[in-house]
Amino acid sequence: MSGPRVMCVGLACVDIISVCKNYPEEDSDQRVLDFYWQKGGNASNTSSVLSLLGAQSEYMGSFANDNEMRFLKEDFDSFGVSTSHCVTYNTGYITPTSVIIVNSQNGSRTILHASKNLPEITLDDFKAVNLKNYKWIHFEGRPSFNTPAYEIVCML
Ligand SMILES: *[C@@H]1O[C@H](CO)[C@@H](O)[C@H](O)[C@H]1NC(C)=O
Ligand SMILES: *[C@@H]1O[C@H](CO)[C@@H](O)[C@H](O)[C@H]1NC(C)=O
Ligand SMILES: *[C@@H]1O[C@H](CO)[C@@H](O)[C@H](O)[C@H]1NC(C)=O
């Protein structure tokens, strides 16, 4: 019997977004129209949306131990998304972050992604998950940094 929960495994990052009147000139100085932080990453976004749709949703991924991670954790909590199987790396790791420049003229997004050293979760981390409690699990994985993600969905 498969359980009631759904899990998304993959990236959570902080998107730091500046909405600009025009795309900036190099070495120039301008005020932005809007500025905000947002939780980003495909698996993290999907797990929040699934919770809004009424699923018992969980996100699994690696966490650094920094303020950006606490921002992400608070956002997951606010959507009722469990993070109980996330693995926290304590010292010397940083949360993946994207600085995003939005051009308000046409909505173009220029993304500067910083993924410095936070490891992906491992098979051993995943062995702590009791599969009986889940009905499907969505994996987003990469062979290494800076390579495209693969998506796999397991129905249990
Ligand atoms: C996000 O995940 C969905 C579902 O697996 C996939 O179709 C889509 O291509 C992914 N988007 C990005 C930007 O990786
Ligand atoms: C998911 O991502 C989209 C596109 O960035 C954003 O508009 C939406 O607010 C996000 N949803 C959640 C629940 O974070
Ligand atoms: C947006 O507009 C800028 C010029 O203002 C242009 O260089 C850029 O190619 C446009 N991007 C898109 C996605 O249309």
PDB file of C-alpha atoms and ligand atoms in Angstrom:
ATOM      1  CA  MET A   1       0.000   0.000   0.000  1.00  0.00           C
ATOM      2  CA  SER A   2       1.416   3.375  -0.925  1.00  0.00           C
ATOM      3  CA  GLY A   3       1.110   6.248   1.506  1.00  0.00           C
ATOM      4  CA  PRO A   4      -0.472   9.650   1.156  1.00  0.00           C
ATOM      5  CA  ARG A   5       2.612  11.829   0.717  1.00  0.00           C
ATOM      6  CA  VAL A   6       4.344  13.228  -2.377  1.00  0.00           C
ATOM      7  CA  MET A   7       8.011  14.191  -2.385  1.00  0.00           C
ATOM      8  CA  CYS A   8      10.097  16.407  -4.671  1.00  0.00           C
ATOM      9  CA  VAL A   9      13.856  15.842  -4.566  1.00  0.00           C
ATOM     10  CA  GLY A  10      16.083  18.543  -6.036  1.00  0.00           C
ATOM     11  CA  LEU A  11      17.240  22.118  -5.816  1.00  0.00           C
ATOM     12  CA  ALA A  12      16.064  24.934  -3.556  1.00  0.00           C
ATOM     13  CA  CYS A  13      17.762  28.273  -4.052  1.00  0.00           C
ATOM     14  CA  VAL A  14      17.241  31.928  -3.195  1.00  0.00           C
ATOM     15  CA  ASP A  15      16.289  34.151  -6.128  1.00  0.00           C
ATOM     16  CA  ILE A  16      17.350  37.766  -5.501  1.00  0.00           C
ATOM     17  CA  ILE A  17      15.340  39.749  -8.023  1.00  0.00           C
ATOM     18  CA  SER A  18      15.793  43.334  -9.209  1.00  0.00           C
ATOM     19  CA  VAL A  19      13.195  44.673 -11.622  1.00  0.00           C
ATOM     20  CA  CYS A  20      14.862  47.418 -13.708  1.00  0.00           C
ATOM     21  CA  LYS A  21      13.369  50.098 -15.944  1.00  0.00           C
ATOM     22  CA  ASN A  22      15.955  49.193 -18.599  1.00  0.00           C
ATOM     23  CA  TYR A  23      18.604  46.518 -18.721  1.00  0.00           C
ATOM     24  CA  PRO A  24      21.615  48.186 -17.032  1.00  0.00           C
ATOM     25  CA  GLU A  25      24.667  49.509 -18.826  1.00  0.00           C
ATOM     26  CA  GLU A  26      27.891  47.987 -17.602  1.00  0.00           C
ATOM     27  CA  ASP A  27      29.529  50.052 -14.820  1.00  0.00           C
ATOM     28  CA  SER A  28      26.425  52.248 -14.389  1.00  0.00           C
ATOM     29  CA  ASP A  29      24.286  53.113 -11.354  1.00  0.00           C
ATOM     30  CA  GLN A  30      20.481  53.093 -11.366  1.00  0.00           C
ATOM     31  CA  ARG A  31      17.546  52.728  -8.981  1.00  0.00           C
ATOM     32  CA  VAL A  32      15.436  49.644  -9.490  1.00  0.00           C
ATOM     33  CA  LEU A  33      11.609  49.596  -9.753  1.00  0.00           C
ATOM     34  CA  ASP A  34      11.263  46.600  -7.431  1.00  0.00           C
ATOM     35  CA  PHE A  35      13.447  44.276  -5.391  1.00  0.00           C
ATOM     36  CA  TYR A  36      12.595  41.060  -3.574  1.00  0.00           C
ATOM     37  CA  TRP A  37      13.806  37.649  -2.485  1.00  0.00           C
ATOM     38  CA  GLN A  38      11.904  34.546  -3.588  1.00  0.00           C
ATOM     39  CA  LYS A  39      12.329  30.826  -3.047  1.00  0.00           C
ATOM     40  CA  GLY A  40      13.496  29.321  -6.352  1.00  0.00           C
ATOM     41  CA  GLY A  41      14.425  25.945  -7.780  1.00  0.00           C
ATOM     42  CA  ASN A  42      12.192  23.565  -9.668  1.00  0.00           C
ATOM     43  CA  ALA A  43      11.705  20.911  -6.970  1.00  0.00           C
ATOM     44  CA  SER A  44      11.148  23.528  -4.279  1.00  0.00           C
ATOM     45  CA  ASN A  45       8.607  25.460  -6.366  1.00  0.00           C
ATOM     46  CA  THR A  46       6.801  22.251  -7.365  1.00  0.00           C
ATOM     47  CA  SER A  47       6.541  21.048  -3.751  1.00  0.00           C
ATOM     48  CA  SER A  48       4.936  24.366  -2.682  1.00  0.00           C
ATOM     49  CA  VAL A  49       2.488  24.330  -5.592  1.00  0.00           C
ATOM     50  CA  LEU A  50       1.499  20.713  -4.810  1.00  0.00           C
ATOM     51  CA  SER A  51       0.803  21.741  -1.221  1.00  0.00           C
ATOM     52  CA  LEU A  52      -1.402  24.625  -2.448  1.00  0.00           C
ATOM     53  CA  LEU A  53      -3.294  22.046  -4.533  1.00  0.00           C
ATOM     54  CA  GLY A  54      -3.987  20.061  -1.359  1.00  0.00           C
ATOM     55  CA  ALA A  55      -1.291  17.345  -1.438  1.00  0.00           C
ATOM     56  CA  GLN A  56       0.688  16.320   1.638  1.00  0.00           C
ATOM     57  CA  SER A  57       3.896  17.613   0.176  1.00  0.00           C
ATOM     58  CA  GLU A  58       7.532  17.212   1.134  1.00  0.00           C
ATOM     59  CA  TYR A  59      10.742  18.679  -0.248  1.00  0.00           C
ATOM     60  CA  MET A  60      14.035  16.800   0.071  1.00  0.00           C
ATOM     61  CA  GLY A  61      17.401  18.367  -0.707  1.00  0.00           C
ATOM     62  CA  SER A  62      20.560  19.672   0.897  1.00  0.00           C
ATOM     63  CA  PHE A  63      20.581  22.715   3.151  1.00  0.00           C
ATOM     64  CA  ALA A  64      23.554  24.891   4.074  1.00  0.00           C
ATOM     65  CA  ASN A  65      23.484  26.508   7.524  1.00  0.00           C
ATOM     66  CA  ASP A  66      23.133  30.194   6.657  1.00  0.00           C
ATOM     67  CA  ASN A  67      20.554  32.985   6.602  1.00  0.00           C
ATOM     68  CA  GLU A  68      19.520  32.136   3.043  1.00  0.00           C
ATOM     69  CA  MET A  69      18.654  28.613   4.177  1.00  0.00           C
ATOM     70  CA  ARG A  70      16.568  30.001   7.049  1.00  0.00           C
ATOM     71  CA  PHE A  71      14.690  32.142   4.526  1.00  0.00           C
ATOM     72  CA  LEU A  72      13.972  29.027   2.420  1.00  0.00           C
ATOM     73  CA  LYS A  73      12.934  26.975   5.474  1.00  0.00           C
ATOM     74  CA  GLU A  74      10.477  29.667   6.578  1.00  0.00           C
ATOM     75  CA  ASP A  75       8.971  29.752   3.087  1.00  0.00           C
ATOM     76  CA  PHE A  76       8.557  25.941   3.003  1.00  0.00           C
ATOM     77  CA  ASP A  77       6.941  26.119   6.465  1.00  0.00           C
ATOM     78  CA  SER A  78       4.543  28.854   5.317  1.00  0.00           C
ATOM     79  CA  PHE A  79       3.289  26.538   2.538  1.00  0.00           C
ATOM     80  CA  GLY A  80       3.038  23.559   4.917  1.00  0.00           C
ATOM     81  CA  VAL A  81       5.768  21.693   3.000  1.00  0.00           C
ATOM     82  CA  SER A  82       7.698  19.232   5.176  1.00  0.00           C
ATOM     83  CA  THR A  83      11.508  19.388   5.037  1.00  0.00           C
ATOM     84  CA  SER A  84      12.085  16.656   7.614  1.00  0.00           C
ATOM     85  CA  HIS A  85      14.431  14.572   5.419  1.00  0.00           C
ATOM     86  CA  CYS A  86      16.600  17.498   4.270  1.00  0.00           C
ATOM     87  CA  VAL A  87      20.269  17.108   5.064  1.00  0.00           C
ATOM     88  CA  THR A  88      22.035  20.115   6.599  1.00  0.00           C
ATOM     89  CA  TYR A  89      25.717  20.788   5.923  1.00  0.00           C
ATOM     90  CA  ASN A  90      26.928  22.857   8.826  1.00  0.00           C
ATOM     91  CA  THR A  91      30.153  24.738   8.192  1.00  0.00           C
ATOM     92  CA  GLY A  92      31.609  26.323   5.097  1.00  0.00           C
ATOM     93  CA  TYR A  93      28.708  25.687   2.683  1.00  0.00           C
ATOM     94  CA  ILE A  94      26.514  28.293   1.022  1.00  0.00           C
ATOM     95  CA  THR A  95      22.933  28.114  -0.207  1.00  0.00           C
ATOM     96  CA  PRO A  96      22.700  28.243  -4.010  1.00  0.00           C
ATOM     97  CA  THR A  97      21.625  31.751  -5.015  1.00  0.00           C
ATOM     98  CA  SER A  98      20.513  33.387  -8.256  1.00  0.00           C
ATOM     99  CA  VAL A  99      20.807  37.126  -8.799  1.00  0.00           C
ATOM    100  CA  ILE A 100      18.163  37.923 -11.401  1.00  0.00           C
ATOM    101  CA  ILE A 101      17.826  41.119 -13.431  1.00  0.00           C
ATOM    102  CA  VAL A 102      14.329  41.566 -14.854  1.00  0.00           C
ATOM    103  CA  ASN A 103      13.959  44.090 -17.675  1.00  0.00           C
ATOM    104  CA  SER A 104      10.515  45.660 -17.171  1.00  0.00           C
ATOM    105  CA  GLN A 105      10.329  46.676 -20.886  1.00  0.00           C
ATOM    106  CA  ASN A 106       9.915  43.112 -22.079  1.00  0.00           C
ATOM    107  CA  GLY A 107      10.218  40.860 -19.026  1.00  0.00           C
ATOM    108  CA  SER A 108      13.584  39.389 -20.046  1.00  0.00           C
ATOM    109  CA  ARG A 109      15.368  37.689 -17.147  1.00  0.00           C
ATOM    110  CA  THR A 110      19.135  37.655 -16.862  1.00  0.00           C
ATOM    111  CA  ILE A 111      20.159  35.031 -14.307  1.00  0.00           C
ATOM    112  CA  LEU A 112      23.502  34.863 -12.486  1.00  0.00           C
ATOM    113  CA  HIS A 113      23.450  31.544 -10.637  1.00  0.00           C
ATOM    114  CA  ALA A 114      25.911  30.846  -7.814  1.00  0.00           C
ATOM    115  CA  SER A 115      26.080  27.200  -6.838  1.00  0.00           C
ATOM    116  CA  LYS A 116      29.341  27.077  -4.966  1.00  0.00           C
ATOM    117  CA  ASN A 117      29.806  23.907  -2.994  1.00  0.00           C
ATOM    118  CA  LEU A 118      26.578  22.496  -1.531  1.00  0.00           C
ATOM    119  CA  PRO A 119      26.529  18.732  -2.258  1.00  0.00           C
ATOM    120  CA  GLU A 120      23.494  16.959  -3.750  1.00  0.00           C
ATOM    121  CA  ILE A 121      21.801  14.462  -1.434  1.00  0.00           C
ATOM    122  CA  THR A 122      23.271  10.961  -1.606  1.00  0.00           C
ATOM    123  CA  LEU A 123      21.808   7.467  -1.857  1.00  0.00           C
ATOM    124  CA  ASP A 124      22.586   6.986   1.852  1.00  0.00           C
ATOM    125  CA  ASP A 125      20.607  10.167   2.739  1.00  0.00           C
ATOM    126  CA  PHE A 126      17.702   8.818   0.711  1.00  0.00           C
ATOM    127  CA  LYS A 127      17.782   5.409   2.485  1.00  0.00           C
ATOM    128  CA  ALA A 128      16.360   7.202   5.572  1.00  0.00           C
ATOM    129  CA  VAL A 129      13.073   7.681   3.677  1.00  0.00           C
ATOM    130  CA  ASN A 130      10.359   5.076   4.336  1.00  0.00           C
ATOM    131  CA  LEU A 131       8.867   4.569   0.873  1.00  0.00           C
ATOM    132  CA  LYS A 132       5.629   3.194   2.346  1.00  0.00           C
ATOM    133  CA  ASN A 133       4.658   6.759   3.323  1.00  0.00           C
ATOM    134  CA  TYR A 134       4.734   8.113  -0.265  1.00  0.00           C
ATOM    135  CA  LYS A 135       2.616   7.684  -3.352  1.00  0.00           C
ATOM    136  CA  TRP A 136       4.983   9.394  -5.720  1.00  0.00           C
ATOM    137  CA  ILE A 137       8.472  10.849  -5.667  1.00  0.00           C
ATOM    138  CA  HIS A 138       9.844  13.305  -8.211  1.00  0.00           C
ATOM    139  CA  PHE A 139      13.643  13.390  -8.633  1.00  0.00           C
ATOM    140  CA  GLU A 140      15.609  16.206 -10.214  1.00  0.00           C
ATOM    141  CA  GLY A 141      19.257  15.189 -10.438  1.00  0.00           C
ATOM    142  CA  ARG A 142      22.472  16.284 -12.055  1.00  0.00           C
ATOM    143  CA  PRO A 143      25.619  14.297 -12.811  1.00  0.00           C
ATOM    144  CA  SER A 144      27.673  17.306 -11.631  1.00  0.00           C
ATOM    145  CA  PHE A 145      27.555  21.079 -11.105  1.00  0.00           C
ATOM    146  CA  ASN A 146      26.636  23.132 -14.196  1.00  0.00           C
ATOM    147  CA  THR A 147      25.111  20.226 -16.108  1.00  0.00           C
ATOM    148  CA  PRO A 148      21.424  20.106 -17.036  1.00  0.00           C
ATOM    149  CA  ALA A 149      18.991  18.374 -14.692  1.00  0.00           C
ATOM    150  CA  TYR A 150      17.318  15.035 -15.375  1.00  0.00           C
ATOM    151  CA  GLU A 151      13.745  14.528 -14.189  1.00  0.00           C
ATOM    152  CA  ILE A 152      12.411  11.127 -13.021  1.00  0.00           C
ATOM    153  CA  VAL A 153       9.003  10.482 -11.447  1.00  0.00           C
ATOM    154  CA  CYS A 154       8.452   7.274  -9.421  1.00  0.00           C
ATOM    155  CA  MET A 155       4.872   6.160  -8.756  1.00  0.00           C
ATOM    156  CA  LEU A 156       4.841   3.891  -5.699  1.00  0.00           C
TER     157      LEU A 156
HETATM  158  C1  LIG B   1      10.920  21.571 -14.036  1.00  0.00           C
HETATM  159  O1  LIG B   1      10.349  20.289 -13.857  1.00  0.00           O
HETATM  160  C2  LIG B   1       9.410  19.958 -14.837  1.00  0.00           C
HETATM  161  C3  LIG B   1       8.766  18.650 -14.432  1.00  0.00           C
HETATM  162  O2  LIG B   1       9.682  17.603 -14.385  1.00  0.00           O
HETATM  163  C4  LIG B   1      10.095  19.885 -16.187  1.00  0.00           C
HETATM  164  O3  LIG B   1       9.144  19.581 -17.190  1.00  0.00           O
HETATM  165  C5  LIG B   1      10.734  21.241 -16.484  1.00  0.00           C
HETATM  166  O4  LIG B   1      11.473  21.157 -17.679  1.00  0.00           O
HETATM  167  C6  LIG B   1      11.649  21.672 -15.355  1.00  0.00           C
HETATM  168  N1  LIG B   1      12.061  23.042 -15.606  1.00  0.00           N
HETATM  169  C7  LIG B   1      13.323  23.406 -15.541  1.00  0.00           C
HETATM  170  C8  LIG B   1      13.575  24.866 -15.793  1.00  0.00           C
HETATM  171  O5  LIG B   1      14.239  22.640 -15.259  1.00  0.00           O
HETATM  172  C1  LIG B   2       6.706  29.088  -8.624  1.00  0.00           C
HETATM  173  O1  LIG B   2       7.456  29.748  -9.616  1.00  0.00           O
HETATM  174  C2  LIG B   2       6.731  30.719 -10.358  1.00  0.00           C
HETATM  175  C3  LIG B   2       7.633  31.227 -11.433  1.00  0.00           C
HETATM  176  O2  LIG B   2       8.788  31.796 -10.894  1.00  0.00           O
HETATM  177  C4  LIG B   2       6.271  31.823  -9.420  1.00  0.00           C
HETATM  178  O3  LIG B   2       5.506  32.756 -10.123  1.00  0.00           O
HETATM  179  C5  LIG B   2       5.401  31.201  -8.347  1.00  0.00           C
HETATM  180  O4  LIG B   2       5.030  32.196  -7.397  1.00  0.00           O
HETATM  181  C6  LIG B   2       6.155  30.090  -7.624  1.00  0.00           C
HETATM  182  N1  LIG B   2       5.235  29.437  -6.706  1.00  0.00           N
HETATM  183  C7  LIG B   2       5.524  29.289  -5.426  1.00  0.00           C
HETATM  184  C8  LIG B   2       4.458  28.637  -4.625  1.00  0.00           C
HETATM  185  O5  LIG B   2       6.589  29.608  -4.924  1.00  0.00           O
HETATM  186  C1  LIG B   3      14.395  42.918 -24.283  1.00  0.00           C
HETATM  187  O1  LIG B   3      14.715  44.175 -24.696  1.00  0.00           O
HETATM  188  C2  LIG B   3      16.117  44.393 -24.855  1.00  0.00           C
HETATM  189  C3  LIG B   3      16.299  45.844 -25.260  1.00  0.00           C
HETATM  190  O2  LIG B   3      15.577  46.682 -24.427  1.00  0.00           O
HETATM  191  C4  LIG B   3      16.664  43.493 -25.913  1.00  0.00           C
HETATM  192  O3  LIG B   3      18.072  43.650 -25.999  1.00  0.00           O
HETATM  193  C5  LIG B   3      16.391  42.093 -25.514  1.00  0.00           C
HETATM  194  O4  LIG B   3      16.810  41.228 -26.544  1.00  0.00           O
HETATM  195  C6  LIG B   3      14.901  41.928 -25.291  1.00  0.00           C
HETATM  196  N1  LIG B   3      14.711  40.601 -24.797  1.00  0.00           N
HETATM  197  C7  LIG B   3      13.680  39.854 -25.177  1.00  0.00           C
HETATM  198  C8  LIG B   3      13.604  38.491 -24.526  1.00  0.00           C
HETATM  199  O5  LIG B   3      12.861  40.225 -25.976  1.00  0.00           O
END
